[in-house]
PDB file of C-alpha atoms in Angstrom:
ATOM      1  CA  MET A  62      52.891  -7.219   0.464  1.00  0.00           C
ATOM      2  CA  GLN A  63      51.060 -10.478   0.934  1.00  0.00           C
ATOM      3  CA  SER A  64      47.839 -10.562   2.951  1.00  0.00           C
ATOM      4  CA  THR A  65      47.487 -13.137   5.648  1.00  0.00           C
ATOM      5  CA  ALA A  66      44.341 -15.110   5.699  1.00  0.00           C
ATOM      6  CA  PRO A  67      42.098 -14.854   8.718  1.00  0.00           C
ATOM      7  CA  PRO A  68      41.635 -18.060  10.821  1.00  0.00           C
ATOM      8  CA  PRO A  69      38.470 -19.954   9.855  1.00  0.00           C
ATOM      9  CA  ALA A  70      35.416 -18.589  11.531  1.00  0.00           C
ATOM     10  CA  GLU A  71      33.475 -21.107  13.586  1.00  0.00           C
ATOM     11  CA  VAL A  72      29.819 -20.581  12.652  1.00  0.00           C
ATOM     12  CA  ARG A  73      26.786 -22.323  14.260  1.00  0.00           C
ATOM     13  CA  VAL A  74      23.264 -21.831  12.869  1.00  0.00           C
ATOM     14  CA  PHE A  75      20.394 -22.638  15.231  1.00  0.00           C
ATOM     15  CA  SER A  76      17.405 -21.358  13.324  1.00  0.00           C
ATOM     16  CA  PRO A  77      16.462 -19.225  10.339  1.00  0.00           C
ATOM     17  CA  ASN A  78      17.217 -16.075  12.436  1.00  0.00           C
ATOM     18  CA  ALA A  79      19.758 -17.012  15.010  1.00  0.00           C
ATOM     19  CA  GLY A  80      23.321 -18.298  15.250  1.00  0.00           C
ATOM     20  CA  LEU A  81      26.824 -17.769  16.593  1.00  0.00           C
ATOM     21  CA  ILE A  82      30.005 -16.629  14.815  1.00  0.00           C
ATOM     22  CA  ASP A  83      33.098 -17.473  16.954  1.00  0.00           C
ATOM     23  CA  GLY A  84      30.786 -17.617  20.000  1.00  0.00           C
ATOM     24  CA  VAL A  85      29.209 -14.244  19.344  1.00  0.00           C
ATOM     25  CA  PRO A  86      25.385 -14.343  19.035  1.00  0.00           C
ATOM     26  CA  VAL A  87      24.066 -13.017  15.660  1.00  0.00           C
ATOM     27  CA  THR A  88      20.490 -12.583  14.602  1.00  0.00           C
ATOM     28  CA  ALA A  89      18.649 -11.801  11.399  1.00  0.00           C
ATOM     29  CA  PRO A  90      16.097  -9.045  11.232  1.00  0.00           C
ATOM     30  CA  PRO A  91      12.399  -9.863  10.968  1.00  0.00           C
ATOM     31  CA  TYR A  92      11.743 -11.662   7.682  1.00  0.00           C
ATOM     32  CA  GLY A  93      15.549 -11.826   7.182  1.00  0.00           C
ATOM     33  CA  ASP A  94      17.656 -14.914   6.823  1.00  0.00           C
ATOM     34  CA  ILE A  95      20.603 -15.865   9.126  1.00  0.00           C
ATOM     35  CA  GLN A  96      22.481 -16.990   6.040  1.00  0.00           C
ATOM     36  CA  ASP A  97      22.561 -13.443   4.715  1.00  0.00           C
ATOM     37  CA  VAL A  98      23.798 -12.070   8.047  1.00  0.00           C
ATOM     38  CA  VAL A  99      26.576 -14.676   8.282  1.00  0.00           C
ATOM     39  CA  ILE A 100      27.807 -14.031   4.717  1.00  0.00           C
ATOM     40  CA  SER A 101      27.712 -10.286   5.327  1.00  0.00           C
ATOM     41  CA  ILE A 102      29.822 -10.616   8.480  1.00  0.00           C
ATOM     42  CA  LEU A 103      32.303 -12.964   6.772  1.00  0.00           C
ATOM     43  CA  GLN A 104      32.538 -10.607   3.751  1.00  0.00           C
ATOM     44  CA  GLN A 105      33.488  -7.815   6.230  1.00  0.00           C
ATOM     45  CA  ARG A 106      36.098 -10.027   7.706  1.00  0.00           C
ATOM     46  CA  ALA A 107      37.485 -10.765   4.213  1.00  0.00           C
ATOM     47  CA  GLN A 108      37.577  -6.999   3.446  1.00  0.00           C
ATOM     48  CA  GLN A 109      39.409  -6.301   6.650  1.00  0.00           C
ATOM     49  CA  PHE A 110      42.076  -8.932   5.913  1.00  0.00           C
ATOM     50  CA  GLY A 111      42.130  -8.180   2.138  1.00  0.00           C
ATOM     51  CA  THR A 112      41.752 -11.932   1.364  1.00  0.00           C
ATOM     52  CA  PRO A 113      38.917 -14.458   1.289  1.00  0.00           C
ATOM     53  CA  ALA A 114      37.609 -15.467   4.717  1.00  0.00           C
ATOM     54  CA  PRO A 115      37.303 -19.190   5.444  1.00  0.00           C
ATOM     55  CA  ALA A 116      34.546 -20.567   7.718  1.00  0.00           C
ATOM     56  CA  VAL A 117      33.299 -23.874   9.099  1.00  0.00           C
ATOM     57  CA  VAL A 118      29.501 -23.751   9.285  1.00  0.00           C
ATOM     58  CA  THR A 119      27.491 -26.120  11.351  1.00  0.00           C
ATOM     59  CA  ASP A 120      23.785 -25.940  10.670  1.00  0.00           C
ATOM     60  CA  ASP A 121      21.698 -27.458  13.420  1.00  0.00           C
ATOM     61  CA  ARG A 122      18.596 -27.188  11.227  1.00  0.00           C
ATOM     62  CA  TYR A 123      19.954 -29.795   8.858  1.00  0.00           C
ATOM     63  CA  GLY A 124      22.613 -31.533  11.032  1.00  0.00           C
ATOM     64  CA  GLY A 125      25.407 -30.788   8.601  1.00  0.00           C
ATOM     65  CA  THR A 126      28.718 -29.015   8.498  1.00  0.00           C
ATOM     66  CA  ILE A 127      30.250 -27.300   5.514  1.00  0.00           C
ATOM     67  CA  ARG A 128      33.466 -25.385   4.849  1.00  0.00           C
ATOM     68  CA  LEU A 129      33.016 -22.049   3.056  1.00  0.00           C
ATOM     69  CA  LEU A 130      35.296 -19.444   1.574  1.00  0.00           C
ATOM     70  CA  VAL A 131      33.713 -15.960   1.405  1.00  0.00           C
ATOM     71  CA  HIS A 132      35.265 -13.536  -1.006  1.00  0.00           C
ATOM     72  CA  LEU A 133      35.686  -9.833  -0.762  1.00  0.00           C
ATOM     73  CA  ASP A 134      32.663  -9.211  -3.008  1.00  0.00           C
ATOM     74  CA  GLY A 135      30.425 -11.376  -0.778  1.00  0.00           C
ATOM     75  CA  THR A 136      30.368 -14.456  -2.971  1.00  0.00           C
ATOM     76  CA  ALA A 137      30.757 -17.728  -1.172  1.00  0.00           C
ATOM     77  CA  GLU A 138      32.002 -21.080  -2.335  1.00  0.00           C
ATOM     78  CA  ALA A 139      31.887 -24.453  -0.668  1.00  0.00           C
ATOM     79  CA  LEU A 140      35.251 -26.124  -0.034  1.00  0.00           C
ATOM     80  CA  ASP A 141      35.745 -29.892  -0.182  1.00  0.00           C
TER      81      ASP A 141
END
């Protein structure tokens, strides 16, 4: 049985501790980093679907956008 990849998550990072994933607010704990929170959530998505989870991340701190693929073990790779 083949797993179906989830649709790409739309991620927006506003600050070191705040962002959105598919329009849902996410925050990092005190002294945490939003990047770790985003990767953790995308890892959970990958595990639910049984296949790597794609994401398009727009980081307002740097003004850039990157496409990522987050694997079931939590490793992430940039696409493109």
